[in-house]
Amino acid sequence: GGVLLIEALLFENRRGPLMVQIFSLNMLVQAEGRERSPSEYTNMLNKSGFHNVQVCRTGKSYDAILAIR
């Protein structure tokens, strides 16, 4: 099986893109959530038994992450 995540991804240094930082602030205020970097998603997915994690930056508002289990 696999999972496809559609998310707004932060840069690894967490300093952008600006719109994703704004999404993260909004989630923090409203739902105690936050946006994450590709490596954070990779670590979470690996700990959950998913491997072969592929990140695709689309250049749009949302990016894609595919992981296989």
PDB file of N, CA, C and O in Angstrom, residues 4 19 33 41 48 57 63 68:
ATOM      1  N   LEU A   4      -0.471   9.069  -0.315  1.00  0.00           N
ATOM      2  CA  LEU A   4      -0.141  10.285  -1.058  1.00  0.00           C
ATOM      3  C   LEU A   4      -0.588  11.464  -0.203  1.00  0.00           C
ATOM      4  O   LEU A   4      -1.773  11.585   0.112  1.00  0.00           O
ATOM      5  N   MET A  19       4.156  32.032   2.037  1.00  0.00           N
ATOM      6  CA  MET A  19       2.761  31.590   2.156  1.00  0.00           C
ATOM      7  C   MET A  19       2.640  30.372   3.065  1.00  0.00           C
ATOM      8  O   MET A  19       1.696  30.257   3.851  1.00  0.00           O
ATOM      9  N   GLY A  33      -1.647  23.070  15.145  1.00  0.00           N
ATOM     10  CA  GLY A  33      -0.892  22.338  14.127  1.00  0.00           C
ATOM     11  C   GLY A  33       0.201  23.210  13.556  1.00  0.00           C
ATOM     12  O   GLY A  33       0.409  24.340  13.992  1.00  0.00           O
ATOM     13  N   TYR A  41       8.466  15.092   7.382  1.00  0.00           N
ATOM     14  CA  TYR A  41       7.490  14.112   6.881  1.00  0.00           C
ATOM     15  C   TYR A  41       8.163  12.769   6.625  1.00  0.00           C
ATOM     16  O   TYR A  41       7.604  11.724   6.948  1.00  0.00           O
ATOM     17  N   SER A  48       6.549   5.189  10.837  1.00  0.00           N
ATOM     18  CA  SER A  48       5.245   4.533  10.711  1.00  0.00           C
ATOM     19  C   SER A  48       5.285   3.332   9.772  1.00  0.00           C
ATOM     20  O   SER A  48       4.245   2.767   9.446  1.00  0.00           O
ATOM     21  N   ARG A  57       8.127  18.865  -5.210  1.00  0.00           N
ATOM     22  CA  ARG A  57       7.769  20.279  -5.068  1.00  0.00           C
ATOM     23  C   ARG A  57       7.122  20.716  -6.381  1.00  0.00           C
ATOM     24  O   ARG A  57       7.709  20.566  -7.450  1.00  0.00           O
ATOM     25  N   ASP A  63       2.432  20.864  -2.293  1.00  0.00           N
ATOM     26  CA  ASP A  63       3.397  19.908  -2.821  1.00  0.00           C
ATOM     27  C   ASP A  63       2.868  18.499  -2.570  1.00  0.00           C
ATOM     28  O   ASP A  63       1.844  18.317  -1.923  1.00  0.00           O
ATOM     29  N   ILE A  68       5.562   4.453   0.225  1.00  0.00           N
ATOM     30  CA  ILE A  68       5.120   3.075   0.012  1.00  0.00           C
ATOM     31  C   ILE A  68       5.357   2.283   1.294  1.00  0.00           C
ATOM     32  O   ILE A  68       6.351   2.448   1.981  1.00  0.00           O
TER      33      ILE A  68
END
